[in-house]
mmCIF file of C-alpha atoms in Angstrom:
data_model
loop_
_atom_site.group_PDB
_atom_site.id
_atom_site.type_symbol
_atom_site.label_atom_id
_atom_site.label_comp_id
_atom_site.label_asym_id
_atom_site.label_seq_id
_atom_site.Cartn_x
_atom_site.Cartn_y
_atom_site.Cartn_z
ATOM 1 C CA UNK A 1 11.351 26.552 2.449
ATOM 2 C CA UNK A 2 12.600 26.188 -1.098
ATOM 3 C CA UNK A 3 10.585 27.165 -4.191
ATOM 4 C CA UNK A 4 11.943 25.769 -7.407
ATOM 5 C CA UNK A 5 10.803 27.488 -10.653
ATOM 6 C CA UNK A 6 10.017 24.932 -13.132
ATOM 7 C CA UNK A 7 7.870 27.201 -15.450
ATOM 8 C CA UNK A 8 6.928 30.712 -15.389
ATOM 9 C CA UNK A 9 6.053 31.740 -19.000
ATOM 10 C CA UNK A 10 2.486 32.528 -20.461
ATOM 11 C CA UNK A 11 2.977 30.213 -23.414
ATOM 12 C CA UNK A 12 5.567 27.691 -24.874
ATOM 13 C CA UNK A 13 8.475 28.220 -26.944
ATOM 14 C CA UNK A 14 12.112 27.108 -26.872
ATOM 15 C CA UNK A 15 13.308 27.298 -23.079
ATOM 16 C CA UNK A 16 9.927 28.592 -22.207
ATOM 17 C CA UNK A 17 7.629 26.307 -19.967
ATOM 18 C CA UNK A 18 4.415 27.352 -18.410
ATOM 19 C CA UNK A 19 3.627 27.935 -14.645
ATOM 20 C CA UNK A 20 4.692 25.330 -12.203
ATOM 21 C CA UNK A 21 6.408 25.689 -8.769
ATOM 22 C CA UNK A 22 7.979 23.012 -6.743
ATOM 23 C CA UNK A 23 7.944 23.566 -2.967
ATOM 24 C CA UNK A 24 10.345 21.673 -1.144
ATOM 25 C CA UNK A 25 10.223 18.310 -2.871
ATOM 26 C CA UNK A 26 6.522 17.370 -2.034
ATOM 27 C CA UNK A 27 4.111 20.239 -3.056
ATOM 28 C CA UNK A 28 3.459 21.313 -6.706
ATOM 29 C CA UNK A 29 1.919 24.547 -7.312
ATOM 30 C CA UNK A 30 0.272 24.531 -10.502
ATOM 31 C CA UNK A 31 1.155 21.912 -13.043
ATOM 32 C CA UNK A 32 2.360 23.590 -16.403
ATOM 33 C CA UNK A 33 4.796 22.281 -18.717
ATOM 34 C CA UNK A 34 7.596 22.938 -16.457
ATOM 35 C CA UNK A 35 6.743 19.825 -14.848
ATOM 36 C CA UNK A 36 8.214 17.777 -17.515
ATOM 37 C CA UNK A 37 11.747 18.753 -16.492
ATOM 38 C CA UNK A 38 11.451 16.705 -13.470
ATOM 39 C CA UNK A 39 12.861 13.342 -13.024
ATOM 40 C CA UNK A 40 10.626 10.496 -12.372
ATOM 41 C CA UNK A 41 12.086 10.153 -8.885
ATOM 42 C CA UNK A 42 11.168 13.996 -8.332
ATOM 43 C CA UNK A 43 7.871 13.531 -9.788
ATOM 44 C CA UNK A 44 7.052 10.355 -7.746
ATOM 45 C CA UNK A 45 7.906 12.492 -4.678
ATOM 46 C CA UNK A 46 5.141 14.916 -4.959
ATOM 47 C CA UNK A 47 2.010 14.135 -2.692
ATOM 48 C CA UNK A 48 -0.043 17.321 -3.204
ATOM 49 C CA UNK A 49 -0.716 19.539 -6.093
ATOM 50 C CA UNK A 50 -2.353 22.996 -5.684
ATOM 51 C CA UNK A 51 -4.085 24.555 -8.682
ATOM 52 C CA UNK A 52 -4.816 28.009 -9.208
ATOM 53 C CA UNK A 53 -7.333 27.543 -12.126
ATOM 54 C CA UNK A 54 -8.356 25.378 -14.777
ATOM 55 C CA UNK A 55 -6.567 26.935 -17.831
ATOM 56 C CA UNK A 56 -4.467 24.618 -19.738
ATOM 57 C CA UNK A 57 -1.074 26.420 -19.240
ATOM 58 C CA UNK A 58 -1.602 25.502 -15.521
ATOM 59 C CA UNK A 59 -2.614 21.846 -15.652
ATOM 60 C CA UNK A 60 -1.272 20.488 -19.010
ATOM 61 C CA UNK A 61 1.158 18.220 -17.227
ATOM 62 C CA UNK A 62 -1.069 16.858 -14.421
ATOM 63 C CA UNK A 63 -2.521 13.954 -16.536
ATOM 64 C CA UNK A 64 0.880 13.265 -18.079
ATOM 65 C CA UNK A 65 2.517 13.305 -14.709
ATOM 66 C CA UNK A 66 0.014 10.954 -13.140
ATOM 67 C CA UNK A 67 0.488 8.484 -16.001
ATOM 68 C CA UNK A 68 4.203 8.658 -15.589
ATOM 69 C CA UNK A 69 4.397 7.792 -11.863
ATOM 70 C CA UNK A 70 1.354 6.110 -10.844
ATOM 71 C CA UNK A 71 2.914 2.529 -11.022
ATOM 72 C CA UNK A 72 5.597 4.001 -8.585
ATOM 73 C CA UNK A 73 3.304 5.625 -5.928
ATOM 74 C CA UNK A 74 1.648 3.415 -2.946
ATOM 75 C CA UNK A 75 -0.910 6.243 -2.186
ATOM 76 C CA UNK A 76 -2.978 8.735 -4.503
ATOM 77 C CA UNK A 77 -1.800 12.038 -5.621
ATOM 78 C CA UNK A 78 -3.649 14.718 -3.857
ATOM 79 C CA UNK A 79 -5.055 17.551 -5.978
ATOM 80 C CA UNK A 80 -6.394 20.717 -4.327
ATOM 81 C CA UNK A 81 -8.465 23.074 -6.080
ATOM 82 C CA UNK A 82 -11.542 25.391 -6.290
ATOM 83 C CA UNK A 83 -14.569 23.036 -6.981
ATOM 84 C CA UNK A 84 -15.064 24.852 -10.452
ATOM 85 C CA UNK A 85 -11.571 23.711 -11.093
ATOM 86 C CA UNK A 86 -12.070 20.309 -10.237
ATOM 87 C CA UNK A 87 -15.245 19.985 -12.250
ATOM 88 C CA UNK A 88 -13.401 21.031 -15.122
ATOM 89 C CA UNK A 89 -10.811 18.798 -14.910
ATOM 90 C CA UNK A 90 -13.291 15.848 -14.365
ATOM 91 C CA UNK A 91 -15.538 17.065 -17.365
ATOM 92 C CA UNK A 92 -12.780 17.949 -20.004
ATOM 93 C CA UNK A 93 -9.493 16.069 -18.902
ATOM 94 C CA UNK A 94 -10.054 12.743 -16.783
ATOM 95 C CA UNK A 95 -13.334 11.814 -18.672
ATOM 96 C CA UNK A 96 -12.085 8.750 -20.357
ATOM 97 C CA UNK A 97 -12.023 10.621 -23.694
ATOM 98 C CA UNK A 98 -9.109 13.128 -23.371
ATOM 99 C CA UNK A 99 -7.438 10.838 -20.498
ATOM 100 C CA UNK A 100 -8.411 8.160 -18.304
ATOM 101 C CA UNK A 101 -10.349 8.884 -15.132
ATOM 102 C CA UNK A 102 -7.464 8.454 -12.718
ATOM 103 C CA UNK A 103 -9.875 9.013 -9.821
ATOM 104 C CA UNK A 104 -11.441 5.655 -10.640
ATOM 105 C CA UNK A 105 -8.739 3.680 -11.614
ATOM 106 C CA UNK A 106 -7.101 1.263 -10.761
ATOM 107 C CA UNK A 107 -10.188 1.241 -8.331
ATOM 108 C CA UNK A 108 -12.616 3.776 -6.510
ATOM 109 C CA UNK A 109 -11.455 2.516 -3.243
ATOM 110 C CA UNK A 110 -7.676 2.983 -4.545
ATOM 111 C CA UNK A 111 -7.317 5.533 -7.139
ATOM 112 C CA UNK A 112 -4.285 7.262 -8.648
ATOM 113 C CA UNK A 113 -5.596 10.619 -7.910
ATOM 114 C CA UNK A 114 -8.055 12.071 -5.058
ATOM 115 C CA UNK A 115 -9.484 15.775 -5.627
ATOM 116 C CA UNK A 116 -10.106 18.041 -2.758
ATOM 117 C CA UNK A 117 -12.131 21.209 -2.690
ATOM 118 C CA UNK A 118 -10.616 24.378 -1.433
ATOM 119 C CA UNK A 119 -12.104 27.936 -0.878
ATOM 120 C CA UNK A 120 -10.968 31.254 -0.922
ATOM 121 C CA UNK A 121 -9.599 32.319 2.594
ATOM 122 C CA UNK A 122 -9.189 28.756 3.628
ATOM 123 C CA UNK A 123 -5.820 27.754 5.581
ATOM 124 C CA UNK A 124 -4.636 24.172 5.030
ATOM 125 C CA UNK A 125 -1.541 22.315 6.114
ATOM 126 C CA UNK A 126 -0.021 20.018 3.435
ATOM 127 C CA UNK A 127 3.444 18.111 3.116
ATOM 128 C CA UNK A 128 4.625 14.573 4.033
ATOM 129 C CA UNK A 129 8.219 15.468 4.697
ATOM 130 C CA UNK A 130 8.170 19.185 5.531
ATOM 131 C CA UNK A 131 4.762 20.621 6.624
ATOM 132 C CA UNK A 132 3.707 23.797 4.903
ATOM 133 C CA UNK A 133 0.862 26.152 5.723
ATOM 134 C CA UNK A 134 -1.326 27.389 2.737
ATOM 135 C CA UNK A 135 -3.815 30.147 2.545
ATOM 136 C CA UNK A 136 -5.998 30.522 -0.420
ATOM 137 C CA UNK A 137 -6.040 34.013 -1.760
ATOM 138 C CA UNK A 138 -8.622 35.692 -4.178
ATOM 139 C CA UNK A 139 -8.000 36.089 -7.733
ATOM 140 C CA UNK A 140 -9.927 37.930 -10.542
ATOM 141 C CA UNK A 141 -9.878 35.816 -13.766
ATOM 142 C CA UNK A 142 -11.765 34.839 -16.568
ATOM 143 C CA UNK A 143 -12.658 31.346 -14.832
ATOM 144 C CA UNK A 144 -12.724 30.739 -11.005
ATOM 145 C CA UNK A 145 -9.273 31.143 -9.763
ATOM 146 C CA UNK A 146 -7.135 31.924 -6.606
ATOM 147 C CA UNK A 147 -3.653 32.537 -5.415
ATOM 148 C CA UNK A 148 -1.587 31.193 -2.620
ATOM 149 C CA UNK A 149 0.436 32.245 0.341
ATOM 150 C CA UNK A 150 2.828 29.440 1.422
ATOM 151 C CA UNK A 151 5.046 29.318 4.429
ATOM 152 C CA UNK A 152 6.728 26.752 6.766
ATOM 153 C CA UNK A 153 4.146 25.332 9.319
ATOM 154 C CA UNK A 154 6.391 26.395 12.201
ATOM 155 C CA UNK A 155 6.022 30.004 10.998
ATOM 156 C CA UNK A 156 8.218 32.498 9.049
ATOM 157 C CA UNK A 157 7.466 34.807 6.111
ATOM 158 C CA UNK A 158 5.201 33.884 3.105
ATOM 159 C CA UNK A 159 5.897 32.864 -0.635
ATOM 160 C CA UNK A 160 3.017 34.666 -2.175
ATOM 161 C CA UNK A 161 1.793 33.805 -5.735
ATOM 162 C CA UNK A 162 -1.063 35.869 -7.470
ATOM 163 C CA UNK A 163 -2.116 33.225 -9.800
ATOM 164 C CA UNK A 164 -3.625 34.700 -12.976
ATOM 165 C CA UNK A 165 -5.505 37.826 -12.194
ATOM 166 C CA UNK A 166 -6.470 41.451 -12.947
ATOM 167 C CA UNK A 167 -7.147 44.378 -10.548
ATOM 168 C CA UNK A 168 -7.976 42.610 -7.251
ATOM 169 C CA UNK A 169 -8.298 44.737 -4.048
ATOM 170 C CA UNK A 170 -9.330 41.804 -1.910
ATOM 171 C CA UNK A 171 -5.911 40.088 -2.683
ATOM 172 C CA UNK A 172 -3.973 43.547 -1.654
ATOM 173 C CA UNK A 173 -6.062 43.725 1.459
ATOM 174 C CA UNK A 174 -5.180 40.179 2.689
ATOM 175 C CA UNK A 175 -1.427 40.493 1.508
ATOM 176 C CA UNK A 176 -0.942 43.731 3.620
ATOM 177 C CA UNK A 177 -1.814 41.796 6.573
ATOM 178 C CA UNK A 178 0.739 38.866 5.857
ATOM 179 C CA UNK A 179 4.315 38.770 6.476
ATOM 180 C CA UNK A 180 5.685 38.486 2.815
ATOM 181 C CA UNK A 181 9.225 37.339 1.975
ATOM 182 C CA UNK A 182 8.358 37.741 -1.781
ATOM 183 C CA UNK A 183 5.678 38.135 -4.292
ATOM 184 C CA UNK A 184 5.338 36.406 -7.496
ATOM 185 C CA UNK A 185 2.999 38.377 -9.802
ATOM 186 C CA UNK A 186 1.594 37.860 -13.322
ATOM 187 C CA UNK A 187 2.183 40.482 -16.061
ATOM 188 C CA UNK A 188 1.111 38.483 -19.195
ATOM 189 C CA UNK A 189 0.765 41.344 -21.862
ATOM 190 C CA UNK A 190 2.463 44.400 -22.769
ATOM 191 C CA UNK A 191 0.924 47.959 -22.628
ATOM 192 C CA UNK A 192 0.679 47.621 -26.417
ATOM 193 C CA UNK A 193 -1.847 44.641 -25.774
ATOM 194 C CA UNK A 194 -3.679 46.557 -22.815
ATOM 195 C CA UNK A 195 -7.199 46.034 -24.241
ATOM 196 C CA UNK A 196 -6.603 42.389 -24.767
ATOM 197 C CA UNK A 197 -5.163 41.970 -21.183
ATOM 198 C CA UNK A 198 -8.238 43.626 -19.948
ATOM 199 C CA UNK A 199 -10.714 41.587 -21.904
ATOM 200 C CA UNK A 200 -8.685 38.332 -20.759
ATOM 201 C CA UNK A 201 -8.314 39.319 -17.082
ATOM 202 C CA UNK A 202 -4.511 39.682 -16.983
ATOM 203 C CA UNK A 203 -2.180 42.297 -15.910
ATOM 204 C CA UNK A 204 -0.292 44.642 -18.249
ATOM 205 C CA UNK A 205 2.727 46.992 -16.964
ATOM 206 C CA UNK A 206 0.406 49.951 -16.485
ATOM 207 C CA UNK A 207 -2.267 47.948 -14.367
ATOM 208 C CA UNK A 208 0.867 46.265 -12.490
ATOM 209 C CA UNK A 209 1.808 49.580 -11.419
ATOM 210 C CA UNK A 210 -1.687 50.486 -10.207
ATOM 211 C CA UNK A 211 -1.870 47.279 -8.220
ATOM 212 C CA UNK A 212 1.479 47.653 -6.562
ATOM 213 C CA UNK A 213 0.475 50.863 -5.214
ATOM 214 C CA UNK A 214 -1.876 49.045 -2.953
ATOM 215 C CA UNK A 215 1.148 47.554 -1.173
ATOM 216 C CA UNK A 216 1.222 49.082 2.252
ATOM 217 C CA UNK A 217 3.788 51.842 2.759
ATOM 218 C CA UNK A 218 5.907 50.011 5.205
ATOM 219 C CA UNK A 219 6.028 46.722 3.393
ATOM 220 C CA UNK A 220 9.123 46.110 1.337
ATOM 221 C CA UNK A 221 9.945 42.719 -0.438
ATOM 222 C CA UNK A 222 11.351 41.335 -3.934
ATOM 223 C CA UNK A 223 8.482 41.455 -6.626
ATOM 224 C CA UNK A 224 9.049 38.664 -9.297
ATOM 225 C CA UNK A 225 7.243 38.990 -12.753
ATOM 226 C CA UNK A 226 5.761 35.755 -14.178
ATOM 227 C CA UNK A 227 3.535 34.571 -17.015
ATOM 228 C CA UNK A 228 4.858 37.024 -19.622
ATOM 229 C CA UNK A 229 4.126 35.978 -23.176
ATOM 230 C CA UNK A 230 7.390 34.783 -24.877
ATOM 231 C CA UNK A 231 6.888 37.213 -27.972
ATOM 232 C CA UNK A 232 6.361 40.364 -25.452
ATOM 233 C CA UNK A 233 8.783 39.365 -22.562
ATOM 234 C CA UNK A 234 11.492 41.817 -23.487
ATOM 235 C CA UNK A 235 8.762 44.606 -24.256
ATOM 236 C CA UNK A 236 6.909 43.891 -20.994
ATOM 237 C CA UNK A 237 10.061 44.140 -19.018
ATOM 238 C CA UNK A 238 11.113 47.372 -20.637
ATOM 239 C CA UNK A 239 7.889 48.743 -19.820
ATOM 240 C CA UNK A 240 7.982 47.759 -16.271
ATOM 241 C CA UNK A 241 11.393 49.195 -15.677
ATOM 242 C CA UNK A 242 10.470 52.513 -17.497
ATOM 243 C CA UNK A 243 7.337 52.672 -15.073
ATOM 244 C CA UNK A 244 9.460 51.973 -12.058
ATOM 245 C CA UNK A 245 12.111 54.621 -12.894
ATOM 246 C CA UNK A 246 9.527 56.964 -13.727
ATOM 247 C CA UNK A 247 7.698 56.431 -10.431
ATOM 248 C CA UNK A 248 11.235 56.868 -8.438
ATOM 249 C CA UNK A 249 12.054 59.972 -10.367
ATOM 250 C CA UNK A 250 8.642 61.553 -9.091
ATOM 251 C CA UNK A 251 9.492 60.547 -5.594
ATOM 252 C CA UNK A 252 7.639 57.413 -5.473
ATOM 253 C CA UNK A 253 8.584 54.117 -4.110
ATOM 254 C CA UNK A 254 11.415 52.174 -5.558
ATOM 255 C CA UNK A 255 10.272 48.635 -6.217
ATOM 256 C CA UNK A 256 12.550 45.584 -6.067
ATOM 257 C CA UNK A 257 11.016 44.170 -9.411
ATOM 258 C CA UNK A 258 12.926 41.105 -10.869
ATOM 259 C CA UNK A 259 11.982 38.932 -14.102
ATOM 260 C CA UNK A 260 11.489 35.522 -13.124
ATOM 261 C CA UNK A 261 13.415 32.693 -14.781
ATOM 262 C CA UNK A 262 12.741 28.848 -15.027
ATOM 263 C CA UNK A 263 15.351 26.693 -13.248
ATOM 264 C CA UNK A 264 15.593 29.335 -10.593
ATOM 265 C CA UNK A 265 15.450 28.669 -6.810
ATOM 266 C CA UNK A 266 13.684 30.739 -4.290
ATOM 267 C CA UNK A 267 14.499 30.475 -0.714
ATOM 268 C CA UNK A 268 11.941 31.630 1.850
#
């Protein structure tokens, strides 16, 4: 299974694109501005979209992508999200004010997009070319949110994505039961902005360290940091490196922590 990093930034700036991952060629996980780097052919090949939550940096490209490829497709794009996320999209995006209601055009019987509710803990299989097994994981954010664990339907380890979240014991309880190939976890703010991170239910390096301490002792896998704010990325990564070095010097675990970059490809 291949995961292409289209966007992994917490905001936009030159060369910074917001959250979106292309799994193989037909499954999109979040639809941030990184989707705009795909060609028309690549966008047309996507049949399913998984959304972690309704915030703009994770859904901004969805209406634009639909508009770009609708005439090329012979079946609806399927969007899978928590009910609250779907309700937000219907009310605030596909409402014939901000954007046309693509769930009812060209007709209710044959729309450009269909919406499908998911719930925490649900397992589903998606993929028209290479079947993927997906589990919906809990997240703790300012709006209803989730993460995902994705693997090949035939078996193998999981690519795990936290989504936007703060402290989340239920997430770690389930992750420790999975075979994990790699973890993608957000750290949106530096320690200098710790109070803002707490209010907005995002992680900072200090709370990230607390969260990683929940990983079971026998588990080792690379940890990719995503969703950093462009103005703070260097500071965040420096603080994470210092925390990891300090922990190791005190006899703690040595984490394999990596900075995620757009245009990268992860193989699971």
